Tab-separated table of C-alpha atoms in Angstrom:
chain	number	residue	atom	x	y	z
A	19	MET	CA	-100.265	41.403	66.080
A	20	VAL	CA	-102.283	41.900	62.821
A	21	LEU	CA	-103.777	38.794	61.464
A	22	ASN	CA	-105.264	40.029	58.268
A	23	VAL	CA	-101.972	40.996	56.343
A	24	ASP	CA	-100.270	38.802	53.773
A	25	GLY	CA	-97.119	38.621	51.812
A	26	GLU	CA	-94.595	41.405	52.183
A	27	LEU	CA	-96.895	43.492	54.374
A	28	LYS	CA	-96.993	40.763	57.088
A	29	GLY	CA	-93.198	40.770	57.193
A	30	LEU	CA	-93.124	44.670	57.462
A	31	ALA	CA	-95.761	44.508	60.219
A	32	MET	CA	-93.855	41.939	62.238
A	33	LYS	CA	-90.647	43.968	61.879
A	34	VAL	CA	-92.445	47.041	63.275
A	35	LEU	CA	-93.836	44.948	66.160
A	36	LEU	CA	-90.683	43.147	67.167
A	37	GLU	CA	-87.800	45.621	66.628
A	38	ASP	CA	-87.359	48.490	68.991
A	39	VAL	CA	-85.293	50.450	66.479
A	40	ALA	CA	-88.196	50.334	63.962
A	41	THR	CA	-89.938	53.645	63.338
A	42	VAL	CA	-93.088	54.549	61.494
A	43	LEU	CA	-92.811	57.521	59.048
A	44	ALA	CA	-96.191	59.018	58.063
A	45	THR	CA	-97.750	62.349	57.151
A	46	GLU	CA	-100.983	61.189	58.435
A	47	VAL	CA	-101.954	58.439	61.019
A	48	GLU	CA	-105.373	57.135	61.573
A	49	ILE	CA	-106.077	55.047	64.738
A	50	GLY	CA	-108.601	52.330	64.366
A	51	LYS	CA	-111.245	51.800	67.092
A	52	ASP	CA	-110.052	50.136	70.236
A	53	THR	CA	-110.569	46.397	70.526
A	54	ASP	CA	-109.659	43.954	73.258
A	55	PRO	CA	-106.166	42.852	72.240
A	56	THR	CA	-106.674	39.647	74.233
A	57	LYS	CA	-109.707	38.491	72.468
A	58	PRO	CA	-108.149	37.113	69.320
A	59	ILE	CA	-105.494	35.457	71.328
A	60	VAL	CA	-107.875	33.779	73.626
A	61	GLU	CA	-109.889	32.652	70.647
A	62	GLU	CA	-106.860	31.183	68.956
A	63	ALA	CA	-105.818	29.435	72.211
A	64	VAL	CA	-109.231	27.849	72.595
A	65	LYS	CA	-109.012	26.559	69.077
A	66	ARG	CA	-105.672	25.006	69.851
A	67	GLU	CA	-106.839	23.831	73.311
A	68	TRP	CA	-104.203	25.966	75.089
A	69	LEU	CA	-106.315	26.327	78.164
A	70	ASP	CA	-103.558	27.599	80.439
A	71	LEU	CA	-102.643	30.485	78.276
A	72	ARG	CA	-102.335	33.919	80.049
A	73	VAL	CA	-101.658	37.319	78.860
A	74	ILE	CA	-98.720	38.856	80.758
A	75	GLY	CA	-98.161	41.962	78.793
A	76	SER	CA	-99.299	44.004	75.629
A	77	ARG	CA	-97.650	46.510	73.234
A	78	LYS	CA	-99.102	48.888	70.630
A	79	ALA	CA	-97.928	48.657	66.967
A	80	TYR	CA	-98.525	51.016	64.019
A	81	VAL	CA	-99.095	49.246	60.696
A	82	PRO	CA	-99.197	51.583	57.657
A	83	VAL	CA	-101.835	50.827	55.084
A	84	GLY	CA	-100.358	53.054	52.310
A	85	ALA	CA	-97.663	55.563	51.446
A	86	GLU	CA	-97.132	58.430	49.034
A	87	VAL	CA	-93.559	59.472	47.865
A	88	VAL	CA	-92.608	62.569	45.818
A	89	LEU	CA	-89.485	62.009	43.744
A	90	PRO	CA	-87.371	64.641	41.944
A	91	LEU	CA	-87.135	63.879	38.205
A	92	GLY	CA	-84.588	66.240	36.813
A	93	HIS	CA	-86.753	69.270	35.891
A	94	ARG	CA	-90.052	67.519	37.015
A	95	GLU	CA	-91.424	65.759	40.053
A	96	ALA	CA	-93.029	62.270	40.174
A	97	ARG	CA	-95.635	61.208	42.673
A	98	VAL	CA	-95.685	57.588	43.638
A	99	GLU	CA	-98.510	55.968	45.714
A	100	PHE	CA	-98.126	52.535	47.508
A	101	ASP	CA	-101.272	50.597	48.729
A	102	PHE	CA	-99.900	48.091	51.181
A	103	ALA	CA	-103.130	46.257	51.677
A	104	ILE	CA	-103.253	44.999	48.050
A	105	GLY	CA	-99.680	45.510	47.030
A	106	ARG	CA	-100.319	48.112	44.342
A	107	VAL	CA	-98.012	50.903	43.199
A	108	SER	CA	-99.040	53.783	41.009
A	109	ALA	CA	-97.067	56.684	39.776
A	110	GLU	CA	-97.951	60.048	38.282
A	111	ALA	CA	-95.646	62.461	36.312
A	112	GLU	CA	-95.888	65.032	33.537
A	113	PRO	CA	-93.424	64.632	30.624
A	114	LEU	CA	-91.418	67.464	29.398
A	115	ASP	CA	-92.775	69.174	26.246
A	116	GLU	CA	-90.756	69.181	23.026
A	117	THR	CA	-89.448	72.673	23.440
A	118	GLU	CA	-87.867	71.814	26.756
A	119	LEU	CA	-86.434	68.498	25.384
A	120	VAL	CA	-84.859	70.337	22.409
A	121	GLU	CA	-83.395	72.992	24.738
A	122	LEU	CA	-81.840	70.308	26.956
A	123	ALA	CA	-80.403	68.555	23.818
A	124	LYS	CA	-78.868	71.835	22.527
A	125	GLU	CA	-77.290	72.616	25.920
A	126	HIS	CA	-75.698	69.079	26.030
A	127	VAL	CA	-74.411	69.319	22.397
A	128	LYS	CA	-72.793	72.686	23.061
A	129	ARG	CA	-71.251	71.396	26.252
A	130	GLU	CA	-69.891	68.212	24.631
A	131	LEU	CA	-68.970	69.439	21.094
A	132	ARG	CA	-68.368	73.141	21.673
A	133	GLU	CA	-70.318	73.885	18.552
A	134	GLU	CA	-73.723	75.461	18.137
A	135	PRO	CA	-76.383	73.012	16.691
A	136	ILE	CA	-77.423	74.161	13.171
A	137	SER	CA	-80.453	71.913	13.091
A	138	LEU	CA	-82.399	69.615	15.541
A	139	GLU	CA	-85.172	67.237	14.920
A	140	ILE	CA	-87.284	64.958	17.222
A	141	VAL	CA	-87.272	61.545	15.395
A	142	ARG	CA	-89.090	59.396	17.930
A	143	ARG	CA	-91.100	59.896	21.130
A	144	GLY	CA	-91.805	57.004	23.431
A	145	ARG	CA	-90.117	55.531	26.440
A	146	PHE	CA	-87.071	57.617	25.338
A	147	THR	CA	-87.074	60.633	22.981
A	148	LEU	CA	-84.588	60.505	20.081
A	149	ILE	CA	-83.293	63.711	18.648
A	150	ARG	CA	-81.026	64.090	15.629
A	151	GLY	CA	-79.162	67.060	14.296
A	152	LYS	CA	-75.966	68.653	13.045
A	153	THR	CA	-73.354	71.262	13.878
A	154	ARG	CA	-70.852	72.743	11.609
A	155	ARG	CA	-68.617	69.636	11.807
A	156	TYR	CA	-70.737	66.999	13.499
A	157	LEU	CA	-73.759	64.822	13.155
A	158	PHE	CA	-75.298	63.574	16.299
A	159	GLU	CA	-77.965	61.477	17.906
A	160	ILE	CA	-79.238	62.094	21.465
A	161	GLU	CA	-81.623	60.061	23.512
A	162	LEU	CA	-83.350	61.713	26.519
A	163	ASN	CA	-85.753	60.554	29.243
A	164	PRO	CA	-88.917	62.504	28.357
A	165	TYR	CA	-89.836	62.930	32.032
A	166	SER	CA	-86.598	63.769	33.697
A	167	GLY	CA	-84.626	65.173	30.634
A	168	ASN	CA	-81.652	63.019	31.509
A	169	ILE	CA	-79.369	62.063	28.704
A	170	ARG	CA	-79.502	58.340	28.124
A	171	LYS	CA	-77.291	58.199	25.043
A	172	PHE	CA	-75.220	60.692	22.985
A	173	GLN	CA	-73.522	59.688	19.732
A	174	PRO	CA	-71.643	62.415	17.809
A	175	ALA	CA	-69.868	61.757	14.479
A	176	LEU	CA	-67.898	64.074	12.335
A	177	THR	CA	-69.625	65.039	9.027
A	178	GLU	CA	-68.207	63.621	5.810
A	179	GLU	CA	-67.071	67.198	4.869
A	180	ALA	CA	-65.123	67.492	8.214
A	181	MET	CA	-63.518	64.041	7.730
A	182	LEU	CA	-62.386	64.945	4.222
A	183	GLU	CA	-61.085	68.298	5.554
A	184	VAL	CA	-58.849	66.217	7.883
A	185	VAL	CA	-57.647	63.862	5.296
A	186	LEU	CA	-56.950	66.614	2.592
A	187	SER	CA	-55.044	68.668	5.159
A	188	LYS	CA	-52.547	65.875	5.334
A	189	TYR	CA	-52.732	64.917	1.627
A	190	PRO	CA	-53.460	68.256	-0.041
A	191	GLU	CA	-52.876	66.863	-3.540
A	192	GLY	CA	-55.145	63.804	-2.821
A	193	GLN	CA	-58.260	62.905	-4.820
A	194	VAL	CA	-60.933	61.274	-2.725
A	195	ILE	CA	-62.598	58.279	-4.545
A	196	GLY	CA	-64.653	56.730	-1.636
A	197	VAL	CA	-65.922	57.270	1.922
A	198	GLU	CA	-67.522	54.627	4.162
A	199	ARG	CA	-68.566	54.601	7.795
A	200	ARG	CA	-68.063	51.419	9.745
A	201	LEU	CA	-68.050	50.373	13.385
A	202	GLY	CA	-64.244	50.627	13.229
A	203	GLY	CA	-64.159	54.188	12.066
A	204	VAL	CA	-64.552	56.077	8.855
A	205	PHE	CA	-62.647	54.870	5.872
A	206	VAL	CA	-61.450	57.323	3.176
A	207	ASP	CA	-60.089	55.927	-0.151
A	208	LEU	CA	-57.974	58.511	-2.050
A	209	ILE	CA	-55.337	58.779	-4.738
A	210	SER	CA	-52.245	60.568	-3.652
A	211	GLY	CA	-49.561	60.875	-6.269
A	212	LYS	CA	-49.548	57.667	-8.054
A	213	ASN	CA	-50.641	55.547	-4.971
A	214	VAL	CA	-53.988	54.538	-3.625
A	215	LEU	CA	-54.311	55.137	0.081
A	216	VAL	CA	-56.869	54.002	2.686
A	217	VAL	CA	-57.139	56.297	5.669
A	218	ARG	CA	-59.157	55.273	8.748
A	219	LEU	CA	-60.298	57.989	11.120
A	220	ASP	CA	-62.079	58.147	14.500
A	221	GLN	CA	-65.520	59.289	13.491
A	222	LYS	CA	-65.974	61.191	16.781
A	223	THR	CA	-62.664	63.059	16.823
A	224	GLY	CA	-61.398	62.916	13.298
A	225	GLU	CA	-58.139	61.478	14.531
A	226	ILE	CA	-56.257	59.489	11.786
A	227	LEU	CA	-55.948	55.949	13.274
A	228	GLU	CA	-54.406	54.131	10.340
A	229	THR	CA	-53.141	54.698	6.834
A	230	ARG	CA	-52.699	51.964	4.379
A	231	ASN	CA	-51.063	51.996	0.919
A	232	LEU	CA	-52.752	49.920	-1.622
A	233	SER	CA	-49.746	50.172	-3.955
A	234	SER	CA	-49.784	51.948	-7.287
A	235	PRO	CA	-52.277	51.349	-10.167
A	236	TRP	CA	-49.446	52.217	-12.447
A	237	ASP	CA	-47.423	49.290	-11.138
A	238	ALA	CA	-50.353	46.959	-11.859
A	239	LEU	CA	-50.739	48.442	-15.340
A	240	ARG	CA	-47.068	47.824	-16.090
A	241	LYS	CA	-47.425	44.173	-14.963
A	242	SER	CA	-50.376	43.626	-17.254
A	243	ALA	CA	-49.493	45.822	-20.202
A	244	GLY	CA	-45.741	45.404	-20.257
A	245	ALA	CA	-43.922	46.759	-23.326
A	246	ILE	CA	-47.099	48.154	-24.776
A	247	LEU	CA	-46.789	51.154	-22.594
A	248	GLU	CA	-43.550	52.102	-24.357
A	249	ALA	CA	-45.519	52.408	-27.573
A	250	VAL	CA	-48.374	54.570	-26.135
A	251	GLU	CA	-48.516	58.224	-25.579
A	252	ASN	CA	-50.464	60.330	-23.074
A	253	VAL	CA	-51.553	57.537	-20.760
A	254	GLU	CA	-53.861	58.842	-17.989
A	255	LEU	CA	-55.658	57.250	-15.114
A	256	LYS	CA	-59.350	57.876	-15.940
A	257	SER	CA	-61.085	56.207	-13.033
A	258	CYS	CA	-60.230	54.217	-9.907
A	259	LEU	CA	-62.528	52.331	-7.555
A	260	VAL	CA	-61.671	50.503	-4.278
A	261	THR	CA	-63.714	47.586	-3.190
A	262	ASN	CA	-63.810	46.779	0.480
A	263	HIS	CA	-60.868	49.015	0.929
A	264	GLU	CA	-58.592	46.231	-0.516
A	265	ILE	CA	-59.290	45.459	-4.226
A	266	VAL	CA	-58.438	48.303	-6.650
A	267	ARG	CA	-60.006	48.587	-10.087
A	268	ALA	CA	-58.322	51.159	-12.303
A	269	GLU	CA	-59.136	52.330	-15.842
A	270	PHE	CA	-56.474	53.995	-18.105
A	271	GLU	CA	-56.682	55.746	-21.415
A	272	GLY	CA	-54.096	57.018	-23.959
A	273	ASN	CA	-53.664	57.569	-27.622
A	274	GLU	CA	-55.201	54.457	-29.228
A	275	PHE	CA	-54.971	52.678	-25.872
A	276	ARG	CA	-57.420	51.665	-23.132
A	277	ALA	CA	-56.778	49.276	-20.202
A	278	ILE	CA	-58.634	48.087	-17.144
A	279	VAL	CA	-56.716	46.516	-14.253
A	280	ALA	CA	-57.931	44.996	-10.997
A	281	TYR	CA	-55.501	44.037	-8.300
A	282	ASP	CA	-55.071	43.136	-4.678
A	283	GLY	CA	-53.929	46.247	-2.895
A	284	LYS	CA	-52.196	44.228	-0.137
A	285	THR	CA	-50.055	42.005	-2.349
A	286	GLY	CA	-50.082	43.927	-5.652
A	287	LYS	CA	-51.207	40.753	-7.405
A	288	VAL	CA	-53.118	41.455	-10.621
A	289	LEU	CA	-56.491	39.689	-10.447
A	290	GLU	CA	-57.939	40.771	-13.803
A	291	SER	CA	-56.832	42.961	-16.789
A	292	SER	CA	-57.859	43.899	-20.331
A	293	VAL	CA	-55.935	45.870	-22.851
A	294	GLU	CA	-57.106	47.378	-26.189
A	295	ILE	CA	-54.904	49.071	-28.736
A	296	GLY	CA	-55.441	50.838	-32.048
A	297	PRO	CA	-53.723	50.363	-35.383
A	298	GLY	CA	-51.081	53.043	-34.689
A	299	VAL	CA	-49.914	51.283	-31.498
A	300	ALA	CA	-50.010	47.902	-33.223
A	301	THR	CA	-47.689	49.310	-35.867
A	302	GLU	CA	-45.313	50.909	-33.385
A	303	LEU	CA	-45.214	47.617	-31.343
A	304	THR	CA	-44.391	45.635	-34.430
A	305	LEU	CA	-41.678	47.978	-35.587
A	306	ARG	CA	-40.076	47.901	-32.111
A	307	ARG	CA	-39.841	44.095	-32.374
A	308	TYR	CA	-38.704	44.053	-36.094
A	309	ARG	CA	-36.483	47.099	-36.077
A	310	ASN	CA	-34.985	46.586	-39.516
A	311	TYR	CA	-38.388	46.355	-41.299
A	312	SER	CA	-40.876	48.878	-42.664
A	313	VAL	CA	-44.661	48.498	-42.937
A	314	LEU	CA	-45.721	47.821	-46.458
A	315	PHE	CA	-49.553	47.876	-45.567
A	316	THR	CA	-51.898	47.202	-42.661
A	317	GLU	CA	-55.323	45.528	-42.616
A	318	ASP	CA	-57.733	45.704	-39.722
A	319	SER	CA	-59.806	42.795	-38.582
A	320	LYS	CA	-62.286	42.222	-35.602
A	321	GLU	CA	-59.542	40.432	-33.599
A	322	GLY	CA	-56.793	42.842	-34.373
A	323	PHE	CA	-54.423	43.894	-37.200
A	324	ASN	CA	-52.617	42.219	-40.056
A	325	LEU	CA	-49.310	43.890	-41.025
A	326	THR	CA	-47.049	43.188	-43.865
A	327	LEU	CA	-43.435	44.213	-43.257
A	328	GLY	CA	-40.575	44.550	-45.661
A	329	GLY	CA	-36.914	44.058	-44.846
A	330	GLU	CA	-33.662	43.995	-46.907
A	331	ARG	CA	-34.042	40.293	-47.807
A	332	ASP	CA	-37.508	39.153	-46.851
A	333	VAL	CA	-41.197	39.978	-46.375
A	334	LEU	CA	-42.822	39.282	-43.091
A	335	LYS	CA	-46.578	39.005	-42.220
A	336	VAL	CA	-47.701	39.389	-38.567
A	337	PHE	CA	-50.918	39.568	-36.624
A	338	VAL	CA	-51.299	41.932	-33.725
A	339	SER	CA	-54.154	41.263	-31.369
A	340	LEU	CA	-56.264	44.062	-29.844
A	341	SER	CA	-54.494	43.201	-26.546
A	342	GLY	CA	-51.023	43.866	-28.166
A	343	GLU	CA	-49.908	40.226	-28.657
A	344	ILE	CA	-47.709	39.861	-31.738
A	345	ARG	CA	-47.843	36.568	-33.663
A	346	GLU	CA	-45.719	35.893	-36.739
A	347	LEU	CA	-47.865	34.428	-39.521
A	348	ASP	CA	-45.466	34.097	-42.606
A	349	ARG	CA	-42.029	34.948	-43.687
A	350	PHE	CA	-40.610	34.685	-47.153
A	351	LEU	CA	-37.696	36.006	-49.251
A	352	ARG	CA	-38.309	39.113	-51.434
A	353	ARG	CA	-38.926	38.453	-55.040
A	354	GLU	CA	-35.702	40.251	-56.160
A	355	ILE	CA	-33.614	38.252	-53.669
A	356	VAL	CA	-35.028	35.027	-55.059
A	357	GLU	CA	-34.190	36.044	-58.602
A	358	GLU	CA	-30.572	36.846	-57.524
A	359	ILE	CA	-30.172	33.347	-55.943
A	360	ALA	CA	-31.839	31.620	-58.956
A	361	LEU	CA	-29.683	33.452	-61.576
A	362	ALA	CA	-26.435	32.665	-59.671
A	363	LYS	CA	-27.340	28.967	-59.761
A	364	ILE	CA	-28.618	28.873	-63.346
A	365	ARG	CA	-25.443	30.535	-64.579
A	366	GLU	CA	-23.611	27.364	-63.616
A	367	VAL	CA	-25.173	25.677	-66.666
A	368	GLU	CA	-26.564	28.543	-68.664
A	369	PRO	CA	-24.500	31.656	-69.389
A	370	SER	CA	-27.482	33.743	-70.484
A	371	PRO	CA	-30.552	32.770	-68.410
A	372	SER	CA	-33.919	34.398	-68.501
A	373	ILE	CA	-36.412	34.024	-65.642
A	374	GLU	CA	-39.735	33.054	-67.346
A	375	GLY	CA	-41.783	32.407	-64.185
A	376	LEU	CA	-41.538	33.097	-60.414
A	377	ARG	CA	-44.246	32.201	-57.870
A	378	LEU	CA	-44.509	31.389	-54.187
A	379	SER	CA	-46.161	28.228	-53.023
A	380	ASP	CA	-44.755	26.178	-50.186
A	381	HIS	CA	-41.392	27.506	-51.464
A	382	TRP	CA	-40.305	29.720	-54.315
A	383	GLU	CA	-40.610	27.998	-57.779
A	384	VAL	CA	-38.593	29.442	-60.630
A	385	GLU	CA	-38.672	28.688	-64.358
A	386	PHE	CA	-35.959	29.729	-66.735
A	387	THR	CA	-34.741	29.444	-70.268
A	388	GLY	CA	-31.455	30.192	-71.987
A	389	VAL	CA	-29.402	29.738	-75.080
A	390	LYS	CA	-28.124	26.421	-73.876
A	391	ALA	CA	-30.618	25.005	-71.378
A	392	PHE	CA	-34.083	25.459	-69.696
A	393	GLY	CA	-35.512	24.216	-66.459
A	394	ARG	CA	-36.843	24.947	-63.016
A	395	LEU	CA	-35.594	25.568	-59.494
A	396	LYS	CA	-37.122	25.327	-55.998
A	397	ILE	CA	-35.792	27.677	-53.505
A	398	HIS	CA	-36.477	27.651	-49.683
A	399	ARG	CA	-38.986	30.430	-48.961
A	400	THR	CA	-37.040	31.892	-45.945
A	401	GLY	CA	-33.525	30.503	-46.119
A	402	GLY	CA	-32.860	30.733	-49.832
A	403	GLU	CA	-31.322	27.249	-50.014
A	404	ILE	CA	-31.734	25.469	-53.476
A	405	LEU	CA	-34.132	22.603	-52.771
A	406	GLU	CA	-34.382	21.341	-56.345
A	407	PHE	CA	-32.680	22.213	-59.639
A	408	GLU	CA	-33.805	20.575	-62.860
A	409	TYR	CA	-32.721	21.606	-66.343
A	410	GLN	CA	-32.195	20.254	-69.859
A	411	TYR	CA	-30.101	21.393	-72.714
A	412	ILE	CA	-31.990	22.644	-75.779
A	413	GLU	CA	-31.515	20.898	-79.202
A	414	SER	CA	-29.353	23.615	-80.743
A	415	THR	CA	-26.809	23.121	-77.922
A	416	ILE	CA	-26.729	19.386	-78.403
A	417	THR	CA	-26.450	19.761	-82.182
A	418	LYS	CA	-23.525	22.112	-81.785
A	419	ALA	CA	-21.739	20.008	-79.256
A	420	PHE	CA	-22.144	16.783	-81.334
A	421	THR	CA	-21.055	18.441	-84.522
A	422	GLU	CA	-17.788	19.723	-82.772
A	423	PHE	CA	-17.245	16.241	-81.249
A	424	VAL	CA	-17.457	14.480	-84.662
A	425	LYS	CA	-15.148	16.911	-86.273
A	426	GLU	CA	-12.497	16.681	-83.591
A	427	THR	CA	-12.837	12.851	-83.306
A	428	TYR	CA	-13.379	11.631	-86.770
A	429	GLY	CA	-12.405	14.611	-88.831
A	430	ASP	CA	-15.756	14.682	-90.493
A	431	THR	CA	-18.451	17.257	-91.024
A	432	ILE	CA	-21.986	16.239	-90.313
A	433	GLY	CA	-25.489	17.450	-90.650
A	434	VAL	CA	-27.714	16.549	-87.722
A	435	GLU	CA	-30.734	14.603	-88.878
A	436	TRP	CA	-32.610	14.500	-85.497
A	437	VAL	CA	-32.295	15.011	-81.750
A	438	ALA	CA	-34.626	12.836	-79.694
A	439	HIS	CA	-35.351	13.626	-75.962
A	440	ASN	CA	-36.030	11.027	-73.354
A	441	ILE	CA	-37.352	13.388	-70.585
A	442	GLU	CA	-38.060	10.648	-68.051
A	443	GLU	CA	-34.509	9.257	-68.208
A	444	GLY	CA	-32.929	12.574	-68.634
A	445	TYR	CA	-30.999	12.146	-71.884
A	446	ALA	CA	-31.211	13.052	-75.552
A	447	GLY	CA	-30.167	10.917	-78.520
A	448	VAL	CA	-28.678	12.617	-81.650
A	449	LYS	CA	-28.035	11.373	-85.168
A	450	GLY	CA	-25.737	12.958	-87.684
A	451	ILE	CA	-24.776	12.073	-91.242
A	452	GLY	CA	-21.326	12.869	-92.518
A	453	LYS	CA	-19.094	12.025	-95.557
A	454	LYS	CA	-17.614	9.028	-93.815
A	455	GLY	CA	-20.782	7.564	-92.409
A	456	ILE	CA	-23.505	8.025	-89.847
A	457	TYR	CA	-22.843	9.126	-86.228
A	458	PHE	CA	-24.929	8.660	-83.091
A	459	GLY	CA	-24.512	10.103	-79.636
A	460	LYS	CA	-26.271	10.184	-76.213
A	461	TYR	CA	-26.086	13.273	-74.046
A	462	ASN	CA	-26.890	13.713	-70.358
A	463	MET	CA	-29.419	16.532	-70.457
A	464	LEU	CA	-28.585	17.775	-66.905
A	465	THR	CA	-24.776	17.989	-67.357
A	466	GLY	CA	-24.353	18.197	-71.101
A	467	GLU	CA	-22.022	15.190	-70.940
A	468	LEU	CA	-21.637	12.844	-73.934
A	469	MET	CA	-22.579	9.509	-72.325
A	470	GLU	CA	-21.837	7.299	-75.365
A	471	HIS	CA	-21.562	7.396	-79.160
A	472	ASP	CA	-21.462	5.103	-82.162
A	473	PHE	CA	-20.235	5.324	-85.842
A	474	VAL	CA	-21.585	3.353	-88.767
A	475	PRO	CA	-19.394	3.589	-91.911
A	476	SER	CA	-21.177	4.203	-95.270
A	477	GLY	CA	-21.795	1.408	-97.848
A	478	GLY	CA	-22.209	-2.378	-97.624
A	479	ILE	CA	-24.827	-4.703	-96.346
A	480	ALA	CA	-23.046	-5.087	-93.013
A	481	SER	CA	-23.222	-1.346	-92.525
A	482	LYS	CA	-27.012	-1.301	-93.191
A	483	LEU	CA	-27.551	-4.090	-90.694
A	484	LYS	CA	-25.464	-2.286	-88.050
A	485	LEU	CA	-27.226	0.869	-88.753
A	486	VAL	CA	-30.605	-0.587	-87.862
A	487	GLN	CA	-29.254	-1.944	-84.562
A	488	VAL	CA	-27.500	1.253	-83.582
A	489	GLU	CA	-30.221	3.651	-84.504
A	490	GLY	CA	-32.637	1.797	-82.220
A	491	LYS	CA	-30.280	2.257	-79.348
A	492	TYR	CA	-30.186	6.083	-79.541
A	493	ALA	CA	-33.765	6.791	-80.702
A	494	VAL	CA	-36.421	7.527	-77.991
A	495	LYS	CA	-38.375	4.421	-77.153
């Protein structure tokens, strides 16, 4: 029994004492000087007043005070010393040098990847040594125990060139536009034909795990540009960028054409678009809509283009925005068509009309004269309908008509003394003197119709009084 041991050592000592199967392993044993084994027991018994205590037997026990262990550490050995008296453990080992660590790393890389390392570099030394390097097709990181040389962690990954080699072997006509490494693998964005593809590969083996089609940028362009594309030549996809391997942003160019389209690759929904055209495309778009017209002239502005078109019957003014939107600004009948419509109407009252004035305001306004009448018309600017028609017969026409009326009705020949116009009321009064007396008439200036007439015979006081009354009736007030 050893009284001066504590903690774990006490338990170990008791185990040696009490268990027959216990053994003591030691390379060196030192025996302390002999002491009376009964003495401490008797002393303890006296303290406890165990006066009848007797020793009936004794047994020797070996209690180790220390140990030394040699452990194999891969290519090295470690020496560990235990001091059982105070519970201290100490170890001593020599770490591998850099050359040995690099050689161990090379051997592991060749064994795992079956490729010779092209370069190796020790990045960090500490509890574990980190080495980075590359082979023809791989990048790798390897962590080693600097004492044992054991591999703690090995992470190989195919190089970007190797990844692209795998992808392009499957899509030989593809154009790579993006590469990204993630935890889930390596993502390669590429244009193949007219589609955008996302290919996911295992970064260790290069195996293609997934291929997603983000639909065609051309489909998105057709959705946003529509019929504009029919008027554009030599459209090309100039650039394409994929964000987060889902959102595609494509830029197109053509003759007098530029467009940018962003769309969701999963749904094909256009998220953003802008289109810009030149004057030639604006003209072509306009003529495609107004097929029976020709362009008279074009004027550029900051916002777009103003075009004036001529057709068989009318003139058209349109605005074409830089994005290709066409908006009709104005439409009106051609001048020569307006003249034809006006002359056809005027000839109903005037056999030989002459157009004196023709101008476009809200509608076409026409002024005319003739041998019988003069006046004005208002003609609808687009439809050609007669909105207003005002005319008056000229004095010579009224004079001739009244002279013939008197001759046929009264058998008299007259000389017209005056013709008085009442423009507001639309009539003209006429006075003629003949052999039989004095004649008066009132004509409708719009129709030329004789509205009423009077005759005052010559001579006598009664005739003179009547003359005063009648003349006031036909004279302009």
